[in-house]
mmCIF file of C-alpha atoms in Angstrom:
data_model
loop_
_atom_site.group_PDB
_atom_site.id
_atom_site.type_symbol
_atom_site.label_atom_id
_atom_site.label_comp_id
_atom_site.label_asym_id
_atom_site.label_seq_id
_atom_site.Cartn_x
_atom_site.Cartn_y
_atom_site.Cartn_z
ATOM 1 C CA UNK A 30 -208.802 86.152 110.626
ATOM 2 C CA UNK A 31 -208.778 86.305 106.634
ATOM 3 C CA UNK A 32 -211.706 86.530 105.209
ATOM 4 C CA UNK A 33 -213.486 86.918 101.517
ATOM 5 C CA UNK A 34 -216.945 88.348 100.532
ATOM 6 C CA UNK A 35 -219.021 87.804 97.995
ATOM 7 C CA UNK A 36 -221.162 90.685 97.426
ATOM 8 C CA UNK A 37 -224.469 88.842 95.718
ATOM 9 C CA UNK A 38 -225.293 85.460 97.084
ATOM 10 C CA UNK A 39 -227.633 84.913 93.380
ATOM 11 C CA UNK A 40 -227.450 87.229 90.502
ATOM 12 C CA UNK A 41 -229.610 86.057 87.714
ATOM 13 C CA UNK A 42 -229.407 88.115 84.121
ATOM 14 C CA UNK A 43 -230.767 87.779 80.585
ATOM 15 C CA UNK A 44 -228.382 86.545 77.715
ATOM 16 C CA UNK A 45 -226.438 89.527 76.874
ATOM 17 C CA UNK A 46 -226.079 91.158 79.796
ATOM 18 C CA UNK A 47 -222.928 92.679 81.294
ATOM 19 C CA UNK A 48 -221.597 90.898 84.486
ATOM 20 C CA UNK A 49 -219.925 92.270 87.378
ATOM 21 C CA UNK A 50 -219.447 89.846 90.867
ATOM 22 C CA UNK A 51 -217.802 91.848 93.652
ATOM 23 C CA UNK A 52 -214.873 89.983 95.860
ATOM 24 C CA UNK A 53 -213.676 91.576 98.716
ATOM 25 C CA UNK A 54 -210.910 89.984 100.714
ATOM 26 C CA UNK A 55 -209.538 91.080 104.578
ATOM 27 C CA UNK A 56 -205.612 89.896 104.435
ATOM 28 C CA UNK A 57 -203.504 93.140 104.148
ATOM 29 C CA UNK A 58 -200.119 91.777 103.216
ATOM 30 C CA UNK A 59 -199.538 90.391 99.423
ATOM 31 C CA UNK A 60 -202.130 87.707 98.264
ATOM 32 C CA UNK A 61 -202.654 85.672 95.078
ATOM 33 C CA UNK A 62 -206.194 86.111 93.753
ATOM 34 C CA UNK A 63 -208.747 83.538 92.027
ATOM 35 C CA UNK A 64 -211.643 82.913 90.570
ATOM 36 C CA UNK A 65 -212.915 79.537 89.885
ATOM 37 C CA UNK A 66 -216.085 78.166 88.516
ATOM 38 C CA UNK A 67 -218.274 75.231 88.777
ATOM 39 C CA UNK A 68 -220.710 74.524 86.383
ATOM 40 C CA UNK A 69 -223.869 72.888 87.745
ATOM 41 C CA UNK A 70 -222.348 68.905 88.623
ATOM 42 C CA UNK A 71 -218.818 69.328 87.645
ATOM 43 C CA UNK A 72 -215.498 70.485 89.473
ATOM 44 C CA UNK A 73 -214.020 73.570 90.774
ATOM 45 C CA UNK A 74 -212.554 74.854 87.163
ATOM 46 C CA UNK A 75 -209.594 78.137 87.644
ATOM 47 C CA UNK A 76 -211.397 81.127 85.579
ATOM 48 C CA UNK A 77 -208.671 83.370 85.778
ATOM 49 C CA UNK A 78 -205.768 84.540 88.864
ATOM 50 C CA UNK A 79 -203.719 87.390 89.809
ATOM 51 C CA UNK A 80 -200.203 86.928 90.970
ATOM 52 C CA UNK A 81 -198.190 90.355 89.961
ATOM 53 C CA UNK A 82 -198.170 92.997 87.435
ATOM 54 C CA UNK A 83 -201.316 94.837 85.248
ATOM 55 C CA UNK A 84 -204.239 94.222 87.578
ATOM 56 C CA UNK A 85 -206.677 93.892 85.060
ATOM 57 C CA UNK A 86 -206.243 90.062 83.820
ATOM 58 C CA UNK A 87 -207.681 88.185 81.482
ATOM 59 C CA UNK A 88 -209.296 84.339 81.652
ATOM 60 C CA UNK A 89 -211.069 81.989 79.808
ATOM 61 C CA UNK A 90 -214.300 82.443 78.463
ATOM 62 C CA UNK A 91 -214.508 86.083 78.071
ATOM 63 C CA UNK A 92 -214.096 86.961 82.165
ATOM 64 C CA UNK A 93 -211.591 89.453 83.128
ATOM 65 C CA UNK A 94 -210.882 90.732 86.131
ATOM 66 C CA UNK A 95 -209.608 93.743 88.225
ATOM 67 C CA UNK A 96 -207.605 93.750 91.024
ATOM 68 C CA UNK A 97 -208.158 97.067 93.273
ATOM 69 C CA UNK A 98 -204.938 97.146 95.891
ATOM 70 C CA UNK A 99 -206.309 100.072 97.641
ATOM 71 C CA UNK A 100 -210.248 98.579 97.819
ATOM 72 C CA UNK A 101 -209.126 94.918 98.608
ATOM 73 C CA UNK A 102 -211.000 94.003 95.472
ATOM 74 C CA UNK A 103 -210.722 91.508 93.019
ATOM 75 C CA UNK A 104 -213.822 92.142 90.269
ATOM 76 C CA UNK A 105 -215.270 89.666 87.960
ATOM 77 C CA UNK A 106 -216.571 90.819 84.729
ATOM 78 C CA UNK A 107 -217.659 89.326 81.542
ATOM 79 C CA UNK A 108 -219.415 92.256 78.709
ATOM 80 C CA UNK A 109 -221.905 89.254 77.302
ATOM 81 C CA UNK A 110 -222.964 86.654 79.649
ATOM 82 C CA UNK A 111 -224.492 83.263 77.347
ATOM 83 C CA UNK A 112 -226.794 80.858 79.230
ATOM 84 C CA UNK A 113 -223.563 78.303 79.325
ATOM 85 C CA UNK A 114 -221.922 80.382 82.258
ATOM 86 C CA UNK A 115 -224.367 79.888 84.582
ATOM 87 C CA UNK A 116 -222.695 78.384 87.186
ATOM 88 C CA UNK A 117 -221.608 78.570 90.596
ATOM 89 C CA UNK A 118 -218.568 81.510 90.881
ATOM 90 C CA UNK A 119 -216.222 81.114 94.059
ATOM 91 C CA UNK A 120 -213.399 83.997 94.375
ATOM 92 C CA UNK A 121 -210.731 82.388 96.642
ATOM 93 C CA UNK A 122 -207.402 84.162 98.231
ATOM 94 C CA UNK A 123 -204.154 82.808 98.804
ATOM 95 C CA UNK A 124 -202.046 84.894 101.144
ATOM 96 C CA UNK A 125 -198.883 84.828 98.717
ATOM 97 C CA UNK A 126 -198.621 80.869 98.638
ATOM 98 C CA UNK A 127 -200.452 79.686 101.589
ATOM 99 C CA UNK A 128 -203.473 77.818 101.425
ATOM 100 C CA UNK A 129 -206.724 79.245 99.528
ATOM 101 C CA UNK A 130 -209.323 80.836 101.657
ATOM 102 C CA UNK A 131 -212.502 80.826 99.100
ATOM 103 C CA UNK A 132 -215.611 83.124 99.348
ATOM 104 C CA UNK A 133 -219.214 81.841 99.682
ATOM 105 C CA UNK A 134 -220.135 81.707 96.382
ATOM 106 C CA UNK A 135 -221.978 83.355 93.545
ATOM 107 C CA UNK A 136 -224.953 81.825 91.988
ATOM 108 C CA UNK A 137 -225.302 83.347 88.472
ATOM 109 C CA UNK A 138 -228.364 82.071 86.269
ATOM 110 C CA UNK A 139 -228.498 83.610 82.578
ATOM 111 C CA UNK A 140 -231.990 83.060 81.421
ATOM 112 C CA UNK A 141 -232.222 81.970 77.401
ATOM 113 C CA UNK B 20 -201.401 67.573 82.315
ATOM 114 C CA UNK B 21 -203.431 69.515 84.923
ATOM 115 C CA UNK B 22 -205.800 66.519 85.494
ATOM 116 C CA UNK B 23 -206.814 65.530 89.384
ATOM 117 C CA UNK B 24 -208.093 61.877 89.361
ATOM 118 C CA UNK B 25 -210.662 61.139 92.368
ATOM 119 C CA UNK B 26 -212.557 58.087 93.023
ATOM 120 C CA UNK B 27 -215.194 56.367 93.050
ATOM 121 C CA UNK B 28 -217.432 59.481 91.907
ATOM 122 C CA UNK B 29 -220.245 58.334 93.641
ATOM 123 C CA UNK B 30 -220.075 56.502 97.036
ATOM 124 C CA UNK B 31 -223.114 55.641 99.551
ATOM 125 C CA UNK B 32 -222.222 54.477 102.406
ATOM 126 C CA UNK B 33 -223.833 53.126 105.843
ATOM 127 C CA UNK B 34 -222.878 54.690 109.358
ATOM 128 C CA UNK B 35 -221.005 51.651 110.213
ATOM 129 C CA UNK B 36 -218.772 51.147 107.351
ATOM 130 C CA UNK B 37 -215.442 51.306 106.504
ATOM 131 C CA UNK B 38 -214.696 52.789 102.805
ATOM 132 C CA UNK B 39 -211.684 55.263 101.265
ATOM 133 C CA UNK B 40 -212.031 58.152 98.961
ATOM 134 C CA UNK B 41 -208.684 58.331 96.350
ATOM 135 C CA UNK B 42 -207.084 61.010 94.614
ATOM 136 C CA UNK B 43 -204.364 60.466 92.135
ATOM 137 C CA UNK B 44 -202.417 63.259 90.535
ATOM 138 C CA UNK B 45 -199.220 63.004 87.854
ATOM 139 C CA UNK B 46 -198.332 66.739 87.416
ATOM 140 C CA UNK B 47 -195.000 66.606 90.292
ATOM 141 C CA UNK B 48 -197.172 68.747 92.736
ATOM 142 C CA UNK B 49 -195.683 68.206 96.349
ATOM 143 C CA UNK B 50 -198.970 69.700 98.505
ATOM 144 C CA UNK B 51 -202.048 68.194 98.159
ATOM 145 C CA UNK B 52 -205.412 68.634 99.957
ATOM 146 C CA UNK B 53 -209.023 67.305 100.918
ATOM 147 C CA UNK B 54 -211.988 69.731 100.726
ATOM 148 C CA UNK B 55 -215.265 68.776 101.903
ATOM 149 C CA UNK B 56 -218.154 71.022 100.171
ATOM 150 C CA UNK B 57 -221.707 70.708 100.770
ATOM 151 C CA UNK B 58 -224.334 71.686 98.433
ATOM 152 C CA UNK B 59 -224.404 75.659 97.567
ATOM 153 C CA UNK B 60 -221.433 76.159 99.933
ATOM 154 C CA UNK B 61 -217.546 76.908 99.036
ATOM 155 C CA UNK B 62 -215.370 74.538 99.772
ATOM 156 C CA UNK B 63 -213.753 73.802 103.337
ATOM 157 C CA UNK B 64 -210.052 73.076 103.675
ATOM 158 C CA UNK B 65 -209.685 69.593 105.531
ATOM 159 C CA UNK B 66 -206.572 68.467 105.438
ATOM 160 C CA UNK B 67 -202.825 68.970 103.781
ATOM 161 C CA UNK B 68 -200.089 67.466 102.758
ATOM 162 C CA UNK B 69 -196.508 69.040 101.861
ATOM 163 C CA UNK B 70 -193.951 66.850 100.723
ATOM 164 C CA UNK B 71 -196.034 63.038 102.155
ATOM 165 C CA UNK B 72 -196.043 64.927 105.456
ATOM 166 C CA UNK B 73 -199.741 66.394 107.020
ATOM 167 C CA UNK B 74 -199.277 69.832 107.588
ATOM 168 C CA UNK B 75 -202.629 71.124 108.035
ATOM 169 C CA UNK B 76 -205.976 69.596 110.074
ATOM 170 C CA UNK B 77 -208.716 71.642 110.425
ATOM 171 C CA UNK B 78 -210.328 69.909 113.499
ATOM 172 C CA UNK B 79 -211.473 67.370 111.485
ATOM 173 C CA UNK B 80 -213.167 64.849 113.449
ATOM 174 C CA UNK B 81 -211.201 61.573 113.609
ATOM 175 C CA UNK B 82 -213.681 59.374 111.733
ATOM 176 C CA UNK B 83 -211.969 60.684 108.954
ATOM 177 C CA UNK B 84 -208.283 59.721 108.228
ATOM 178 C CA UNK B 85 -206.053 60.893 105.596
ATOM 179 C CA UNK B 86 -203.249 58.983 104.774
ATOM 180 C CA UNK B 87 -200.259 59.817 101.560
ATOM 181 C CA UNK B 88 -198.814 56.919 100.559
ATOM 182 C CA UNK B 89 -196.475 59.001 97.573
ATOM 183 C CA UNK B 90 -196.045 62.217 96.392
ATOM 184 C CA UNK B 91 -198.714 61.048 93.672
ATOM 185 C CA UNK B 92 -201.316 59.661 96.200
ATOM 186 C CA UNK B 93 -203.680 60.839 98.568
ATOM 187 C CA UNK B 94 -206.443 58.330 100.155
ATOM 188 C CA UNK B 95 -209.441 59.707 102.573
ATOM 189 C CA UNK B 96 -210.045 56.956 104.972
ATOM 190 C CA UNK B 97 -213.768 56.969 106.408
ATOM 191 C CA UNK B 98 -215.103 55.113 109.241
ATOM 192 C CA UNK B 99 -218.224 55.347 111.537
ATOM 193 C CA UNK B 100 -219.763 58.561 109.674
ATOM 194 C CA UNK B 101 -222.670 60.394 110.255
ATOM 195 C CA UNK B 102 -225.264 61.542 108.339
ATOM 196 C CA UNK B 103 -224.174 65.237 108.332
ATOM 197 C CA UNK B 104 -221.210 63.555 106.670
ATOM 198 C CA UNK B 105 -222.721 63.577 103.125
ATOM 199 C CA UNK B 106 -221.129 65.983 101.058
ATOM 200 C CA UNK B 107 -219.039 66.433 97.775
ATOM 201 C CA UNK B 108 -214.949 65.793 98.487
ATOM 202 C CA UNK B 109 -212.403 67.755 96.754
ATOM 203 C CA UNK B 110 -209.221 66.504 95.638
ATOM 204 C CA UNK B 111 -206.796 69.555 94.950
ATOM 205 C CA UNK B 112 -202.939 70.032 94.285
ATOM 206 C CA UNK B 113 -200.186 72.352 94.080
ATOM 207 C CA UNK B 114 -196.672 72.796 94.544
ATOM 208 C CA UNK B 115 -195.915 73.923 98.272
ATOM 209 C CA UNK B 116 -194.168 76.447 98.214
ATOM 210 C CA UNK B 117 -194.781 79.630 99.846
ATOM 211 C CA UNK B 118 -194.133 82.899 98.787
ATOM 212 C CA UNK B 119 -194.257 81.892 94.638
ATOM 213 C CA UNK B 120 -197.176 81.500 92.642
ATOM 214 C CA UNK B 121 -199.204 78.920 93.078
ATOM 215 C CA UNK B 122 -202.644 77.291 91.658
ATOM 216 C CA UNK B 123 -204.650 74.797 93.072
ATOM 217 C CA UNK B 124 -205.988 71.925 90.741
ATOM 218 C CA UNK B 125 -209.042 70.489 91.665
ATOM 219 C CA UNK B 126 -210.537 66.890 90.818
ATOM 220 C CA UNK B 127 -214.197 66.299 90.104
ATOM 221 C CA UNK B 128 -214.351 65.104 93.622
ATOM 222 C CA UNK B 129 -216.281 62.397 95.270
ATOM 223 C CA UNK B 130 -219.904 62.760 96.074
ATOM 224 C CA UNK B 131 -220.497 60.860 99.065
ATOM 225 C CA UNK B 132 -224.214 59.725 100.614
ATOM 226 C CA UNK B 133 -224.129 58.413 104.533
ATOM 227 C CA UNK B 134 -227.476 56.371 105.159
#
Protein backbone atom coordinates (compact mmCIF):
# COMPACT_ATOMS: atom_id res chain seq x y z
CA UNK A 1 0.00 0.00 0.00
CA UNK A 2 1.30 3.75 -0.49
CA UNK A 3 2.50 5.19 2.18
CA UNK A 4 4.29 8.68 3.44
CA UNK A 5 6.59 9.36 6.47
CA UNK A 6 7.23 12.05 8.32
CA UNK A 7 10.51 11.83 9.86
CA UNK A 8 9.94 14.19 13.22
CA UNK A 9 6.53 13.98 14.76
CA UNK A 10 7.56 17.79 16.73
CA UNK A 11 10.53 19.81 15.84
CA UNK A 12 10.67 22.93 17.84
CA UNK A 13 13.60 25.70 16.89
CA UNK A 14 14.58 29.24 17.89
CA UNK A 15 13.79 32.22 15.44
CA UNK A 16 16.44 32.00 12.94
CA UNK A 17 17.05 28.70 12.63
CA UNK A 18 17.42 26.64 9.45
CA UNK A 19 14.56 24.08 8.81
CA UNK A 20 14.68 20.82 7.26
CA UNK A 21 11.30 18.22 7.59
CA UNK A 22 12.04 14.87 5.95
CA UNK A 23 9.07 13.19 3.65
CA UNK A 24 9.50 9.92 2.52
CA UNK A 25 6.88 8.36 0.31
CA UNK A 26 6.52 4.28 -0.80
CA UNK A 27 4.68 4.56 -4.45
CA UNK A 28 7.38 3.73 -7.10
CA UNK A 29 5.71 4.85 -10.29
CA UNK A 30 5.40 8.85 -11.04
CA UNK A 31 3.74 10.91 -8.17
CA UNK A 32 2.86 14.59 -7.66
CA UNK A 33 4.35 15.91 -4.42
CA UNK A 34 2.95 18.47 -1.67
CA UNK A 35 3.35 20.21 1.11
CA UNK A 36 0.64 21.96 2.86
CA UNK A 37 0.38 23.85 6.04
CA UNK A 38 -2.01 24.62 8.72
CA UNK A 39 -1.50 27.25 10.96
CA UNK A 40 -2.80 26.63 14.48
CA UNK A 41 -7.09 26.93 13.77
CA UNK A 42 -7.10 27.54 10.14
CA UNK A 43 -7.20 25.27 6.89
CA UNK A 44 -4.99 23.00 5.06
CA UNK A 45 -3.02 25.96 3.00
CA UNK A 46 -0.67 24.34 -0.40
CA UNK A 47 3.08 25.48 0.62
CA UNK A 48 4.59 24.46 -2.41
CA UNK A 49 4.22 21.01 -5.11
CA UNK A 50 6.21 19.13 -7.50
CA UNK A 51 4.75 17.98 -10.73
CA UNK A 52 7.85 17.78 -13.40
CA UNK A 53 11.06 19.37 -14.16
CA UNK A 54 14.03 21.05 -11.64
CA UNK A 55 13.36 19.18 -8.41
CA UNK A 56 14.26 21.81 -6.25
CA UNK A 57 10.95 24.14 -6.15
CA UNK A 58 10.15 27.01 -4.68
CA UNK A 59 6.82 28.12 -2.42
CA UNK A 60 5.50 30.69 -0.49
CA UNK A 61 6.96 32.00 2.44
CA UNK A 62 10.52 31.27 1.98
CA UNK A 63 10.07 27.09 1.88
CA UNK A 64 11.63 25.27 -0.89
CA UNK A 65 11.82 21.99 -1.47
CA UNK A 66 13.78 19.01 -3.00
CA UNK A 67 12.57 16.24 -4.65
CA UNK A 68 15.14 13.11 -4.43
CA UNK A 69 13.82 10.43 -7.30
CA UNK A 70 16.32 7.94 -6.27
CA UNK A 71 15.64 8.44 -2.14
CA UNK A 72 11.76 8.75 -2.52
CA UNK A 73 12.19 12.12 -0.88
CA UNK A 74 10.51 15.20 -0.99
CA UNK A 75 12.51 17.78 1.63
CA UNK A 76 11.15 20.81 3.21
CA UNK A 77 13.43 23.60 3.93
CA UNK A 78 13.17 27.15 4.90
CA UNK A 79 17.08 29.04 5.80
CA UNK A 80 15.17 31.43 8.59
CA UNK A 81 12.26 30.05 10.34
CA UNK A 82 10.05 33.36 12.16
CA UNK A 83 7.71 32.43 15.03
CA UNK A 84 4.65 32.95 12.32
CA UNK A 85 5.42 29.44 10.68
CA UNK A 86 4.77 27.51 13.42
CA UNK A 87 2.27 25.41 12.33
CA UNK A 88 1.24 22.05 11.61
CA UNK A 89 3.31 20.72 8.16
CA UNK A 90 1.56 17.69 6.29
CA UNK A 91 3.61 16.35 3.06
CA UNK A 92 0.92 14.55 0.98
CA UNK A 93 1.46 12.31 -2.41
CA UNK A 94 -0.61 12.01 -5.29
CA UNK A 95 0.25 9.03 -7.45
CA UNK A 96 0.27 11.19 -10.81
CA UNK A 97 -3.47 12.46 -10.39
CA UNK A 98 -5.07 10.12 -8.07
CA UNK A 99 -6.18 11.01 -4.81
CA UNK A 100 -3.65 12.55 -2.08
CA UNK A 101 -2.27 10.18 0.42
CA UNK A 102 -0.91 12.79 3.25
CA UNK A 103 1.78 12.02 5.93
CA UNK A 104 1.19 12.29 9.72
CA UNK A 105 2.21 15.51 10.27
CA UNK A 106 4.94 17.80 11.48
CA UNK A 107 4.54 19.91 14.48
CA UNK A 108 7.06 22.81 14.17
CA UNK A 109 7.11 25.46 17.14
CA UNK A 110 9.65 28.50 16.60
CA UNK A 111 10.16 29.96 19.98
CA UNK A 112 10.35 34.13 19.95
CA UNK B 1 -10.63 32.20 -7.21
CA UNK B 2 -9.17 29.23 -5.26
CA UNK B 3 -11.67 29.74 -2.37
CA UNK B 4 -13.53 26.40 -0.77
CA UNK B 5 -16.69 27.61 1.10
CA UNK B 6 -17.75 25.12 4.08
CA UNK B 7 -20.42 25.53 6.53
CA UNK B 8 -21.52 26.18 9.41
CA UNK B 9 -17.83 26.43 10.94
CA UNK B 10 -18.86 25.28 14.08
CA UNK B 11 -21.59 22.61 14.61
CA UNK B 12 -22.53 20.65 18.01
CA UNK B 13 -24.63 18.24 17.65
CA UNK B 14 -26.58 15.48 19.84
CA UNK B 15 -26.32 11.61 19.03
CA UNK B 16 -29.78 11.62 17.81
CA UNK B 17 -29.86 14.38 15.39
CA UNK B 18 -30.12 14.95 12.01
CA UNK B 19 -27.81 17.97 10.62
CA UNK B 20 -25.64 18.52 7.07
CA UNK B 21 -22.19 19.84 6.66
CA UNK B 22 -21.93 22.08 3.07
CA UNK B 23 -19.23 22.83 0.85
CA UNK B 24 -19.55 25.20 -2.00
CA UNK B 25 -16.85 25.76 -4.56
CA UNK B 26 -16.94 28.21 -7.94
CA UNK B 27 -13.49 27.44 -9.50
CA UNK B 28 -15.11 24.56 -12.42
CA UNK B 29 -13.39 21.70 -10.39
CA UNK B 30 -15.24 18.35 -11.35
CA UNK B 31 -13.82 16.03 -8.15
CA UNK B 32 -14.52 16.98 -4.92
CA UNK B 33 -13.97 15.32 -1.50
CA UNK B 34 -14.78 15.01 2.37
CA UNK B 35 -11.87 14.61 4.83
CA UNK B 36 -12.46 13.96 8.34
CA UNK B 37 -9.29 15.08 10.59
CA UNK B 38 -9.06 14.80 14.18
CA UNK B 39 -6.94 16.86 16.33
CA UNK B 40 -2.96 16.47 15.62
CA UNK B 41 -3.76 13.91 12.89
CA UNK B 42 -3.57 14.32 8.86
CA UNK B 43 -6.43 14.23 7.21
CA UNK B 44 -8.47 10.98 6.15
CA UNK B 45 -9.98 10.68 2.69
CA UNK B 46 -13.85 9.96 3.14
CA UNK B 47 -15.49 10.23 0.27
CA UNK B 48 -15.28 11.45 -3.67
CA UNK B 49 -16.93 12.73 -6.20
CA UNK B 50 -15.90 12.91 -10.08
CA UNK B 51 -18.12 14.52 -12.33
CA UNK B 52 -21.70 14.44 -9.48
CA UNK B 53 -20.88 10.72 -9.43
CA UNK B 54 -19.24 8.99 -5.89
CA UNK B 55 -16.27 7.37 -6.87
CA UNK B 56 -14.53 6.73 -3.76
CA UNK B 57 -15.90 5.44 0.01
CA UNK B 58 -13.55 4.63 2.38
CA UNK B 59 -15.74 2.33 4.60
CA UNK B 60 -17.31 5.08 5.93
CA UNK B 61 -19.91 4.08 8.24
CA UNK B 62 -23.41 4.83 6.89
CA UNK B 63 -24.44 7.42 9.49
CA UNK B 64 -22.74 9.56 7.28
CA UNK B 65 -24.15 10.35 3.76
CA UNK B 66 -22.73 12.37 1.08
CA UNK B 67 -24.83 13.58 -1.43
CA UNK B 68 -23.71 16.22 -4.86
CA UNK B 69 -26.41 17.98 -5.89
CA UNK B 70 -24.06 20.05 -8.86
CA UNK B 71 -20.79 20.17 -9.97
CA UNK B 72 -20.57 23.26 -7.46
CA UNK B 73 -22.09 21.42 -4.39
CA UNK B 74 -21.21 18.94 -2.02
CA UNK B 75 -23.47 18.35 1.30
CA UNK B 76 -22.30 15.79 4.26
CA UNK B 77 -25.45 14.39 5.59
CA UNK B 78 -25.12 13.22 9.39
CA UNK B 79 -27.42 11.17 11.33
CA UNK B 80 -27.25 9.08 14.60
CA UNK B 81 -23.40 9.95 15.35
CA UNK B 82 -21.28 9.00 17.95
CA UNK B 83 -19.14 10.61 20.08
CA UNK B 84 -15.89 9.42 18.38
CA UNK B 85 -17.57 11.35 15.58
CA UNK B 86 -16.22 14.80 16.66
CA UNK B 87 -13.68 15.94 14.46
CA UNK B 88 -12.71 18.81 11.97
CA UNK B 89 -14.33 18.11 8.16
CA UNK B 90 -12.49 19.01 5.14
CA UNK B 91 -13.96 20.29 2.11
CA UNK B 92 -11.38 19.87 -0.86
CA UNK B 93 -11.50 20.15 -4.79
CA UNK B 94 -9.81 19.49 -7.91
CA UNK B 95 -10.22 18.72 -11.37
CA UNK B 96 -10.40 14.79 -11.89
CA UNK B 97 -8.36 13.98 -14.04
CA UNK B 98 -5.73 11.48 -13.81
CA UNK B 99 -2.49 11.45 -15.12
CA UNK B 100 -2.21 15.71 -15.28
CA UNK B 101 -1.42 17.89 -12.58
CA UNK B 102 -3.56 18.37 -10.11
CA UNK B 103 -4.00 20.41 -6.62
CA UNK B 104 -6.35 19.94 -4.07
CA UNK B 105 -8.10 23.10 -2.53
CA UNK B 106 -9.11 22.83 0.81
CA UNK B 107 -11.94 24.82 2.80
CA UNK B 108 -11.56 25.88 6.40
CA UNK B 109 -13.67 22.91 7.15
CA UNK B 110 -16.31 22.28 9.69
CA UNK B 111 -15.49 21.60 13.26
CA UNK B 112 -18.02 19.37 14.50
CA UNK B 113 -18.80 18.45 18.50
CA UNK B 114 -21.19 15.12 19.08
CA UNK B 115 -22.62 15.33 22.78
Amino acid sequence: AQSVSQHNHHVILSEAASLELGCNYSYGGTVNLFWYVQYPGQHLQLLLKYFSGDPLVKGIKGFEAEFIKSKFSFNLRKPSVQWSDTAEYFCAVSPYGQNFVFGPGTRLSVLP
Amino acid sequence: DTEVTQTPKHLVMGMTNKKSLKCEQHMGHRAMYWYKQKAKKPPELMFVYSYEKLSINESVPSRFSPECPNSSLLNLHLHALQPEDSALYLCASSQPRTGVENIQYFGAGTRLSVL
